[in-house]
């Protein structure tokens, strides 16, 4: 099983990006039962939680710093988990990781995707 993030790139302040996390090695049923999170690691700082979605698509939680700017969504049939990032700020720069909270198993991390917000 693995997670692969994509979509990170250089973007100007105020711009938008959509990150995607593709899961493989899960059945559709197992993926649907797996809560997912996005984390952000800024340069020289610890990895912090950005947003979390439970198994119900309306079970959403966002960090205060991104609330109103970022939106998460999941497509269980496609086994994908997206992070729509709007009104990006330089402090949003860093590596974004997705994480699967595997029931009855170890958490699973992707390799990360780099987002750089700069003019």
N, CA, C and O atoms as a MOPAC input file, in Angstrom:
PM7 MOZYME 1SCF
protein

 N      0.85600 1    -1.17800 1     0.00000 1
 C      0.00000 1     0.00000 1     0.00000 1
 C      0.89800 1     1.23500 1     0.00000 1
 O      1.95600 1     1.24700 1     0.62900 1
 N      0.47000 1     2.25400 1    -0.70100 1
 C      1.24100 1     3.48100 1    -0.70600 1
 C      0.35200 1     4.66800 1    -1.05800 1
 O     -0.73600 1     4.52500 1    -1.61600 1
 N      0.86800 1     5.85000 1    -0.70500 1
 C      0.23500 1     7.11200 1    -1.03400 1
 C      1.19900 1     7.92200 1    -1.87600 1
 O      2.39200 1     7.97400 1    -1.57900 1
 N      0.69800 1     8.55100 1    -2.91900 1
 C      1.52900 1     9.37900 1    -3.78600 1
 C      0.85700 1    10.72800 1    -3.95900 1
 O     -0.25200 1    10.82900 1    -4.48400 1
 N      1.56500 1    11.78200 1    -3.49700 1
 C      1.04900 1    13.13500 1    -3.64200 1
 C      1.51400 1    13.73800 1    -4.97100 1
 O      2.55800 1    13.36400 1    -5.50600 1
 N      0.73500 1    14.65800 1    -5.47800 1
 C      1.10700 1    15.38300 1    -6.69100 1
 C      0.45900 1    16.76100 1    -6.67700 1
 O     -0.44200 1    17.03000 1    -5.88300 1
 N      0.93100 1    17.62500 1    -7.56700 1
 C      0.31000 1    18.93800 1    -7.73700 1
 C      1.10100 1    20.10400 1    -7.18200 1
 O      0.75500 1    21.25600 1    -7.44300 1
 N      2.14200 1    19.84200 1    -6.43200 1
 C      2.91900 1    20.94000 1    -5.87800 1
 C      3.74100 1    21.63900 1    -6.95600 1
 O      4.24700 1    21.00900 1    -7.88500 1
 N      3.86100 1    22.96100 1    -6.80500 1
 C      4.66500 1    23.74000 1    -7.73400 1
 C      4.86800 1    25.14000 1    -7.18700 1
 O      4.41600 1    25.46100 1    -6.08800 1
 N      5.54600 1    25.96300 1    -7.95600 1
 C      5.73900 1    27.36600 1    -7.60900 1
 C      4.50000 1    28.15800 1    -8.01400 1
 O      3.99900 1    28.02200 1    -9.13000 1
 N      4.01700 1    28.98200 1    -7.09600 1
 C      2.82700 1    29.79200 1    -7.37300 1
 C      2.99700 1    31.14900 1    -6.71300 1
 O      3.66900 1    31.26100 1    -5.68800 1
 N      2.39400 1    32.18100 1    -7.29000 1
 C      2.49100 1    33.52000 1    -6.72500 1
 C      1.54300 1    33.68300 1    -5.54900 1
 O      0.52000 1    33.00300 1    -5.47800 1
 N      1.87200 1    34.57100 1    -4.63400 1
 C      0.93800 1    34.86400 1    -3.53100 1
 C     -0.42900 1    35.24500 1    -4.08400 1
 O     -0.55000 1    35.97900 1    -5.06500 1
 N     -1.45300 1    34.71900 1    -3.41900 1
 C     -2.81400 1    34.94400 1    -3.87500 1
 C     -3.30500 1    33.90900 1    -4.85700 1
 O     -4.49400 1    33.86700 1    -5.17400 1
 N     -2.41200 1    33.07800 1    -5.34000 1
 C     -2.77200 1    32.06300 1    -6.31100 1
 C     -3.39700 1    30.83700 1    -5.68800 1
 O     -3.62200 1    30.77400 1    -4.48000 1
 N     -3.67700 1    29.85900 1    -6.54000 1
 C     -4.32100 1    28.62800 1    -6.10500 1
 C     -3.55600 1    27.41100 1    -6.61100 1
 O     -2.88100 1    27.46200 1    -7.63900 1
 N     -3.67700 1    26.33500 1    -5.87600 1
 C     -3.14000 1    25.04100 1    -6.27000 1
 C     -4.09100 1    23.96400 1    -5.78800 1
 O     -4.81900 1    24.13700 1    -4.81100 1
 N     -4.06300 1    22.85400 1    -6.49600 1
 C     -4.81200 1    21.68000 1    -6.04700 1
 C     -3.84100 1    20.52300 1    -5.92400 1
 O     -3.23300 1    20.10200 1    -6.90800 1
 N     -3.70200 1    20.01800 1    -4.72600 1
 C     -2.87100 1    18.85000 1    -4.47500 1
 C     -3.75400 1    17.61100 1    -4.46100 1
 O     -4.91700 1    17.65300 1    -4.06200 1
 N     -3.17000 1    16.51700 1    -4.90700 1
 C     -3.90500 1    15.26300 1    -4.90100 1
 C     -3.06100 1    14.16600 1    -4.27100 1
 O     -1.83900 1    14.13900 1    -4.41500 1
 N     -3.72900 1    13.27200 1    -3.57800 1
 C     -3.07600 1    12.12600 1    -2.95100 1
 C     -3.77500 1    10.87900 1    -3.48000 1
 O     -4.96900 1    10.67600 1    -3.25700 1
 N     -3.01400 1    10.05300 1    -4.17900 1
 C     -3.57000 1     8.82700 1    -4.75200 1
 C     -3.12700 1     7.63400 1    -3.92000 1
 O     -1.93800 1     7.45400 1    -3.65600 1
 N     -4.08700 1     6.82700 1    -3.51100 1
 C     -3.80900 1     5.64700 1    -2.71300 1
 C     -3.82700 1     4.41000 1    -3.59500 1
 O     -4.68800 1     4.25800 1    -4.46200 1
 N     -2.87400 1     3.54000 1    -3.36400 1
 C     -2.86000 1     2.25900 1    -4.06100 1
 C     -2.65800 1     1.14300 1    -3.05500 1
 O     -2.10100 1     1.35400 1    -1.97800 1
 N     -3.11300 1    -0.03800 1    -3.41400 1
 C     -2.99300 1    -1.16800 1    -2.51200 1
 C     -4.14600 1    -1.30000 1    -1.54600 1
 O     -4.19000 1    -2.23500 1    -0.74600 1
 N     -5.08600 1    -0.36300 1    -1.61500 1
 C     -6.30200 1    -0.43700 1    -0.80200 1
 C     -7.42600 1    -0.97500 1    -1.68000 1
 O     -7.44700 1    -0.73000 1    -2.88600 1
 N     -8.35400 1    -1.70200 1    -1.07900 1
 C     -9.60300 1    -1.93600 1    -1.78000 1
 C    -10.43900 1    -0.66700 1    -1.63100 1
 O    -10.18100 1     0.15100 1    -0.74800 1
 N    -11.42900 1    -0.50700 1    -2.48700 1
 C    -12.28700 1     0.66600 1    -2.37000 1
 C    -12.96400 1     0.69000 1    -1.00800 1
 O    -13.08600 1     1.74900 1    -0.39300 1
 N    -13.39500 1    -0.45000 1    -0.54400 1
 C    -14.07500 1    -0.52200 1     0.75500 1
 C    -13.14300 1    -0.13400 1     1.89000 1
 O    -13.53300 1     0.62900 1     2.77400 1
 N    -11.92500 1    -0.64200 1     1.87900 1
 C    -10.97300 1    -0.30600 1     2.93800 1
 C    -10.59800 1     1.16400 1     2.89200 1
 O    -10.47000 1     1.80400 1     3.93600 1
 N    -10.42100 1     1.70500 1     1.69300 1
 C    -10.07500 1     3.11300 1     1.59000 1
 C    -11.19800 1     3.98500 1     2.15000 1
 O    -10.94700 1     4.98100 1     2.82900 1
 N    -12.41300 1     3.60400 1     1.86000 1
 C    -13.55600 1     4.38900 1     2.33600 1
 C    -13.62900 1     4.41800 1     3.86700 1
 O    -14.22400 1     5.33000 1     4.44200 1
 N    -13.03600 1     3.44100 1     4.51500 1
 C    -13.05100 1     3.38600 1     5.97300 1
 C    -11.81100 1     4.00700 1     6.60700 1
 O    -11.61700 1     3.90900 1     7.81900 1
 N    -10.97800 1     4.64100 1     5.79700 1
 C     -9.70900 1     5.18500 1     6.27600 1
 C     -9.76000 1     6.70600 1     6.34200 1
 O     -9.83800 1     7.36800 1     5.30800 1
 N     -9.71600 1     7.26900 1     7.56000 1
 C     -9.61500 1     8.72300 1     7.65200 1
 C     -8.29800 1     9.20000 1     7.04100 1
 O     -7.29500 1     8.48800 1     7.07800 1
 N     -8.31000 1    10.40800 1     6.48300 1
 C     -7.14200 1    10.93400 1     5.78400 1
 C     -6.82700 1    12.33800 1     6.28200 1
 O     -7.71500 1    13.06900 1     6.72000 1
 N     -5.55700 1    12.69900 1     6.20800 1
 C     -5.12100 1    14.04100 1     6.62700 1
 C     -4.09600 1    14.59100 1     5.64800 1
 O     -3.38600 1    13.84600 1     4.97300 1
 N     -4.04000 1    15.91900 1     5.59100 1
 C     -2.93700 1    16.62600 1     4.93700 1
 C     -2.11900 1    17.32400 1     6.01800 1
 O     -2.66800 1    17.91800 1     6.94700 1
 N     -0.80100 1    17.24100 1     5.87900 1
 C      0.12800 1    17.91100 1     6.77900 1
 C      1.02200 1    18.84600 1     5.96600 1
 O      1.24400 1    18.65000 1     4.77200 1
 N      1.52000 1    19.85800 1     6.65300 1
 C      2.42400 1    20.83900 1     6.05100 1
 C      3.70100 1    20.91800 1     6.87600 1
 O      3.66200 1    21.03700 1     8.10100 1
 N      4.83100 1    20.84900 1     6.18300 1
 C      6.10900 1    21.04500 1     6.86200 1
 C      6.82700 1    22.19800 1     6.20300 1
 O      7.35200 1    22.07600 1     5.09600 1
 N      6.84300 1    23.32200 1     6.90100 1
 C      7.56500 1    24.48900 1     6.41200 1
 C      9.06200 1    24.28900 1     6.60100 1
 O      9.47300 1    23.49500 1     7.44800 1
 N      9.87900 1    24.98600 1     5.83600 1
 C     11.34400 1    24.82900 1     5.96100 1
 C     11.80900 1    25.06200 1     7.39500 1
 O     11.51000 1    26.09300 1     7.99800 1
 N     12.53900 1    24.09600 1     7.92800 1
 C     13.09300 1    24.21900 1     9.26000 1
 C     12.11400 1    24.04900 1    10.39800 1
 O     12.46400 1    24.27500 1    11.55700 1
 N     10.87300 1    23.64700 1    10.08200 1
 C      9.84500 1    23.52400 1    11.11900 1
 C      9.28600 1    22.10300 1    11.15400 1
 O      9.54200 1    21.29400 1    10.26200 1
 N      8.52500 1    21.82500 1    12.19200 1
 C      7.91700 1    20.51500 1    12.33300 1
 C      6.70400 1    20.37600 1    11.40600 1
 O      6.10700 1    21.36200 1    10.97200 1
 N      6.37900 1    19.15600 1    11.13000 1
 C      5.20500 1    18.84600 1    10.32000 1
 C      3.94900 1    19.10300 1    11.15900 1
 O      3.84700 1    18.65200 1    12.29900 1
 N      3.00100 1    19.83200 1    10.57700 1
 C      1.78200 1    20.15800 1    11.31700 1
 C      0.55400 1    19.78500 1    10.50200 1
 O      0.57500 1    19.78000 1     9.27100 1
 N     -0.50300 1    19.47800 1    11.21400 1
 C     -1.75800 1    19.09300 1    10.57700 1
 C     -2.40600 1    20.30600 1     9.91900 1
 O     -2.51600 1    21.37500 1    10.51900 1
 N     -2.83100 1    20.11800 1     8.67500 1
 C     -3.52100 1    21.16600 1     7.93200 1
 C     -5.02300 1    20.90100 1     7.89400 1
 O     -5.83600 1    21.78700 1     8.15800 1
 N     -5.36600 1    19.67200 1     7.56200 1
 C     -6.77800 1    19.34100 1     7.41500 1
 C     -6.96400 1    17.84200 1     7.53900 1
 O     -6.06400 1    17.05300 1     7.25000 1
 N     -8.15300 1    17.47500 1     7.97400 1
 C     -8.45000 1    16.06000 1     8.23500 1
 C     -9.86700 1    15.77500 1     7.76000 1
 O    -10.77100 1    16.59400 1     7.92500 1
 N    -10.04400 1    14.59900 1     7.16700 1
 C    -11.38500 1    14.17800 1     6.78900 1
 C    -11.60800 1    12.77900 1     7.30500 1
 O    -10.76600 1    11.89700 1     7.14100 1
 N    -12.75600 1    12.58600 1     7.93200 1
 C    -13.08500 1    11.26800 1     8.43300 1
 C    -13.68100 1    10.40100 1     7.34300 1
 O    -13.58100 1    10.72200 1     6.15900 1
 N    -14.28800 1     9.32300 1     7.73600 1
 C    -14.87300 1     8.41600 1     6.76000 1
 C    -16.17000 1     8.97100 1     6.18100 1
 O    -16.57100 1     8.59000 1     5.08100 1
 N    -16.81000 1     9.84400 1     6.89300 1
 C    -17.96700 1    10.56400 1     6.36600 1
 C    -17.45800 1    11.84200 1     5.71100 1
 O    -16.65900 1    12.55900 1     6.31300 1
 N    -17.89600 1    12.13900 1     4.51000 1
 C    -17.33400 1    13.26200 1     3.75900 1
 C    -17.61800 1    14.60900 1     4.40200 1
 O    -17.00300 1    15.61100 1     4.03700 1
 N    -18.54300 1    14.64400 1     5.35600 1
 C    -18.81100 1    15.90700 1     6.03100 1
 C    -18.06900 1    16.01500 1     7.35800 1
 O    -18.25900 1    16.98000 1     8.09800 1
 N    -17.23200 1    15.04000 1     7.65800 1
 C    -16.44800 1    15.07500 1     8.90100 1
 C    -15.10900 1    15.72900 1     8.59600 1
 O    -14.10100 1    15.04900 1     8.40700 1
 N    -15.11100 1    17.07600 1     8.55000 1
 C    -13.94500 1    17.82900 1     8.12700 1
 C    -13.40400 1    18.66000 1     9.27300 1
 O    -14.16800 1    19.19600 1    10.07700 1
 N    -12.08700 1    18.76600 1     9.34800 1
 C    -11.44700 1    19.65300 1    10.30300 1
 C    -10.27900 1    20.35200 1     9.62200 1
 O     -9.53600 1    19.74400 1     8.85200 1
 N    -10.13000 1    21.65100 1     9.92200 1
 C     -9.07600 1    22.45900 1     9.33100 1
 C     -8.29000 1    23.18200 1    10.41300 1
 O     -8.83900 1    23.57800 1    11.44100 1
 N     -6.99800 1    23.34700 1    10.16500 1
 C     -6.19100 1    24.20900 1    11.02700 1
 C     -6.68500 1    25.64500 1    10.89100 1
 O     -7.16400 1    26.05100 1     9.83200 1
 N     -6.56500 1    26.39000 1    11.94900 1
 C     -7.04600 1    27.78300 1    11.94500 1
 C     -6.38400 1    28.58600 1    10.82800 1
 O     -7.01200 1    29.45500 1    10.22200 1
 N     -5.13100 1    28.29500 1    10.56500 1
 C     -4.36000 1    29.08400 1     9.60700 1
 C     -4.84700 1    28.92500 1     8.17000 1
 O     -4.53600 1    29.75800 1     7.31900 1
 N     -5.60700 1    27.86600 1     7.88900 1
 C     -6.03800 1    27.61500 1     6.51100 1
 C     -7.55900 1    27.66600 1     6.36200 1
 O     -8.07800 1    27.59900 1     5.24800 1
 N     -8.25800 1    27.78200 1     7.46700 1
 C     -9.72200 1    27.76700 1     7.41500 1
 C    -10.22500 1    28.89900 1     6.52900 1
 O     -9.81100 1    30.04800 1     6.68400 1
 N    -11.11200 1    28.57300 1     5.60700 1
 C    -11.63500 1    29.56300 1     4.67300 1
 C    -10.82400 1    29.69200 1     3.40100 1
 O    -11.28000 1    30.29700 1     2.43000 1
 N     -9.62000 1    29.12800 1     3.39700 1
 C     -8.76800 1    29.18800 1     2.19700 1
 C     -8.57500 1    27.81300 1     1.55800 1
 O     -8.51800 1    27.69300 1     0.33400 1
 N     -8.47500 1    26.79500 1     2.38100 1
 C     -8.21700 1    25.44400 1     1.89800 1
 C     -9.47600 1    24.59900 1     2.04500 1
 O    -10.26200 1    24.77900 1     2.97500 1
 N     -9.64600 1    23.68200 1     1.11300 1
 C    -10.77600 1    22.75500 1     1.15800 1
 C    -10.28200 1    21.35900 1     0.82800 1
 O     -9.53100 1    21.16700 1    -0.12800 1
 N    -10.70700 1    20.38300 1     1.62200 1
 C    -10.33000 1    19.00500 1     1.34100 1
 C    -11.54500 1    18.22600 1     0.85500 1
 O    -12.69000 1    18.54300 1     1.17700 1
 N    -11.25400 1    17.20500 1     0.07300 1
 C    -12.31700 1    16.34000 1    -0.42100 1
 C    -11.72600 1    14.97700 1    -0.71700 1
 O    -10.52000 1    14.83800 1    -0.92300 1
 N    -12.57900 1    13.98300 1    -0.73700 1
 C    -12.11100 1    12.64000 1    -1.04500 1
 C    -13.04900 1    11.99600 1    -2.04900 1
 O    -14.24800 1    12.27400 1    -2.07100 1
 N    -12.48600 1    11.13300 1    -2.87600 1
 C    -13.26000 1    10.34900 1    -3.82700 1
 C    -12.93500 1     8.90100 1    -3.54800 1
 O    -11.89400 1     8.39300 1    -3.96400 1
 N    -13.82100 1     8.24600 1    -2.84700 1
 C    -13.52800 1     6.86900 1    -2.42300 1
 C    -13.45900 1     5.90700 1    -3.60100 1
 O    -12.65600 1     4.97400 1    -3.58700 1
 N    -14.27300 1     6.11500 1    -4.60500 1
 C    -14.25400 1     5.22800 1    -5.76400 1
 C    -12.91800 1     5.31300 1    -6.50000 1
 O    -12.41400 1     4.31200 1    -7.00900 1
 N    -12.34600 1     6.53400 1    -6.55000 1
 C    -11.05900 1     6.73000 1    -7.21400 1
 C     -9.88500 1     6.56900 1    -6.25700 1
 O     -8.73000 1     6.53400 1    -6.68300 1
 N    -10.18000 1     6.47300 1    -4.97000 1
 C     -9.15100 1     6.38700 1    -3.91200 1
 C     -8.19700 1     7.57100 1    -3.97900 1
 O     -6.97600 1     7.41800 1    -3.95300 1
 N     -8.79100 1     8.74800 1    -4.06500 1
 C     -7.99500 1     9.97200 1    -4.06700 1
 C     -8.46500 1    10.91200 1    -2.96800 1
 O     -9.58500 1    10.80600 1    -2.46700 1
 N     -7.59700 1    11.81700 1    -2.61500 1
 C     -7.83300 1    12.75100 1    -1.51100 1
 C     -7.17500 1    14.05400 1    -1.92200 1
 O     -5.95700 1    14.10400 1    -2.09100 1
 N     -7.95400 1    15.10100 1    -2.08400 1
 C     -7.46100 1    16.34900 1    -2.64000 1
 C     -7.43300 1    17.47900 1    -1.61700 1
 O     -8.18900 1    17.49100 1    -0.64600 1
 N     -6.54100 1    18.42000 1    -1.86800 1
 C     -6.44800 1    19.63800 1    -1.06000 1
 C     -6.47000 1    20.82200 1    -2.01600 1
 O     -5.49900 1    21.06600 1    -2.73400 1
 N     -7.57300 1    21.55200 1    -2.02500 1
 C     -7.68900 1    22.76400 1    -2.82600 1
 C     -7.19400 1    23.93200 1    -1.99700 1
 O     -7.72400 1    24.21000 1    -0.92100 1
 N     -6.17600 1    24.61500 1    -2.50000 1
 C     -5.52700 1    25.67800 1    -1.75800 1
 C     -5.75100 1    26.99300 1    -2.50200 1
 O     -5.28400 1    27.15600 1    -3.62900 1
 N     -6.45100 1    27.91400 1    -1.88600 1
 C     -6.71800 1    29.22700 1    -2.47400 1
 C     -6.07700 1    30.32200 1    -1.62600 1
 O     -5.70100 1    30.10500 1    -0.47400 1
 N     -5.96400 1    31.50300 1    -2.22900 1
 C     -5.40100 1    32.66400 1    -1.51500 1
 C     -4.09200 1    32.30700 1    -0.82700 1
 O     -3.89600 1    32.59900 1     0.35200 1
 N     -3.21000 1    31.68000 1    -1.56900 1
 C     -1.97000 1    31.18400 1    -0.98200 1
 C     -1.07900 1    32.32500 1    -0.51100 1
 O     -1.02200 1    33.39800 1    -1.11000 1
 N     -0.38900 1    32.04400 1     0.58500 1
 C      0.51100 1    33.00400 1     1.22300 1
 C      1.92300 1    32.43500 1     1.25700 1
 O      2.09700 1    31.21700 1     1.21000 1
 N      2.93000 1    33.29200 1     1.33700 1
 C      4.30100 1    32.77100 1     1.41700 1
 C      4.49900 1    31.78100 1     2.55300 1
 O      5.29500 1    30.85000 1     2.42600 1
 N      3.79900 1    31.96100 1     3.64600 1
 C      3.95400 1    31.04400 1     4.78300 1
 C      3.32900 1    29.67900 1     4.52000 1
 O      3.47800 1    28.77200 1     5.33800 1
 N      2.63900 1    29.51500 1     3.40700 1
 C      2.13400 1    28.20400 1     3.01800 1
 C      3.20800 1    27.37700 1     2.32000 1
 O      2.99400 1    26.20300 1     2.01900 1
 N      4.33800 1    27.97500 1     2.06800 1
 C      5.45200 1    27.26700 1     1.43100 1
 C      5.90800 1    26.09100 1     2.27200 1
 O      5.95000 1    26.16900 1     3.49900 1
 N      6.24600 1    25.00700 1     1.60500 1
 C      6.75400 1    23.83500 1     2.29900 1
 C      6.35600 1    22.56200 1     1.58300 1
 O      5.83400 1    22.58300 1     0.46800 1
 N      6.61400 1    21.47100 1     2.24500 1
 C      6.23800 1    20.16300 1     1.70600 1
 C      4.90600 1    19.74200 1     2.32100 1
 O      4.69700 1    19.84100 1     3.53000 1
 N      4.02700 1    19.27800 1     1.46600 1
 C      2.71100 1    18.80600 1     1.90200 1
 C      2.66300 1    17.28800 1     1.78300 1
 O      2.98600 1    16.70500 1     0.74800 1
 N      2.24800 1    16.67900 1     2.87700 1
 C      2.17600 1    15.22600 1     2.94800 1
 C      0.73800 1    14.79800 1     3.19500 1
 O      0.00400 1    15.46100 1     3.92700 1
 N      0.34100 1    13.70100 1     2.59000 1
 C     -0.93600 1    13.10700 1     2.99300 1
 C     -0.65400 1    11.89700 1     3.87100 1
 O      0.39400 1    11.25800 1     3.78300 1
 N     -1.61200 1    11.61600 1     4.70000 1
 C     -1.48500 1    10.54800 1     5.69300 1
 C     -2.78300 1     9.77600 1     5.75400 1
 O     -3.87200 1    10.34800 1     5.79700 1
 N     -2.64300 1     8.46800 1     5.75800 1
 C     -3.79200 1     7.58300 1     5.91300 1
 C     -3.77800 1     7.02700 1     7.33300 1
 O     -2.78900 1     6.43900 1     7.77200 1
 N     -4.88300 1     7.22000 1     8.04200 1
 C     -5.02700 1     6.68600 1     9.40400 1
 C     -5.61800 1     5.27800 1     9.27300 1
 O     -6.82300 1     5.07100 1     9.41500 1
 N     -4.73200 1     4.32400 1     8.99800 1
 C     -5.18300 1     2.97300 1     8.66600 1
 C     -5.79500 1     2.31300 1     9.89800 1
 O     -5.11900 1     2.16900 1    10.91700 1
 N     -7.06300 1     1.90900 1     9.82000 1
 C     -7.67800 1     1.23300 1    10.97100 1
 C     -6.93100 1    -0.04600 1    11.31600 1
 O     -6.65600 1    -0.86600 1    10.44000 1
 N     -6.60800 1    -0.21400 1    12.57600 1
 C     -5.94700 1    -1.41900 1    13.07900 1
 C     -4.57000 1    -1.63200 1    12.46100 1
 O     -4.07000 1    -2.75700 1    12.42500 1
 N     -3.96100 1    -0.55900 1    11.97700 1
 C     -2.63500 1    -0.71100 1    11.38100 1
 C     -1.82500 1     0.54600 1    11.53700 1
 O     -2.34400 1     1.55100 1    12.02300 1
 N     -0.54900 1     0.52700 1    11.13500 1
 C      0.26700 1     1.74100 1    11.25100 1
 C     -0.21200 1     2.80000 1    10.26000 1
 O     -0.68900 1     2.48300 1     9.17000 1
 N     -0.07600 1     4.05900 1    10.66200 1
 C     -0.37900 1     5.15500 1     9.75100 1
 C      0.55200 1     5.08400 1     8.54700 1
 O      1.68600 1     4.61300 1     8.63900 1
 N      0.03900 1     5.56700 1     7.41000 1
 C      0.78600 1     5.51900 1     6.16700 1
 C      0.97900 1     6.94400 1     5.64600 1
 O      0.02600 1     7.72000 1     5.57500 1
 N      2.21400 1     7.27900 1     5.28600 1
 C      2.54200 1     8.60800 1     4.77600 1
 C      2.94200 1     8.53600 1     3.30400 1
 O      3.49800 1     7.53600 1     2.84900 1
 N      2.65400 1     9.60400 1     2.56800 1
 C      3.20000 1     9.75500 1     1.24200 1
 C      4.58000 1    10.37600 1     1.30600 1
 O      5.09000 1    10.68100 1     2.38400 1
 N      5.17900 1    10.56100 1     0.13600 1
 C      6.55100 1    11.08300 1     0.08000 1
 C      6.58500 1    12.60500 1     0.10500 1
 O      7.64300 1    13.20300 1     0.30000 1
 N      5.42200 1    13.23700 1    -0.09400 1
 C      5.34700 1    14.69300 1    -0.03500 1
 C      5.44400 1    15.35400 1    -1.39800 1
 O      6.00300 1    14.79800 1    -2.34300 1
 N      4.88300 1    16.55500 1    -1.47500 1
 C      4.96900 1    17.35800 1    -2.69100 1
 C      5.28400 1    18.79600 1    -2.29100 1
 O      4.69700 1    19.32800 1    -1.34900 1
 N      6.20700 1    19.41800 1    -3.00700 1
 C      6.70400 1    20.74800 1    -2.64100 1
 C      5.81000 1    21.84300 1    -3.19800 1
 O      5.48600 1    21.86700 1    -4.38500 1
 N      5.42000 1    22.75000 1    -2.30700 1
 C      4.68000 1    23.93900 1    -2.69200 1
 C      5.52700 1    25.15600 1    -2.33700 1
 O      5.98300 1    25.29200 1    -1.20200 1
 N      5.73200 1    26.02600 1    -3.29500 1
 C      6.47400 1    27.25300 1    -3.04800 1
 C      5.61500 1    28.43600 1    -3.45600 1
 O      5.19100 1    28.54600 1    -4.60700 1
 N      5.36400 1    29.32100 1    -2.49300 1
 C      4.54700 1    30.50900 1    -2.75300 1
 C      5.48500 1    31.70600 1    -2.71800 1
 O      5.97800 1    32.09700 1    -1.66000 1
 N      5.72000 1    32.27200 1    -3.87500 1
 C      6.69500 1    33.35700 1    -3.97800 1
 C      6.44100 1    34.15000 1    -5.23800 1
 O      5.99400 1    33.62000 1    -6.25600 1
 N      6.73800 1    35.44500 1    -5.14600 1
 C      6.62200 1    36.29400 1    -6.33100 1
 C      7.97000 1    36.38600 1    -7.04800 1
 O      8.08000 1    37.05800 1    -8.07300 1

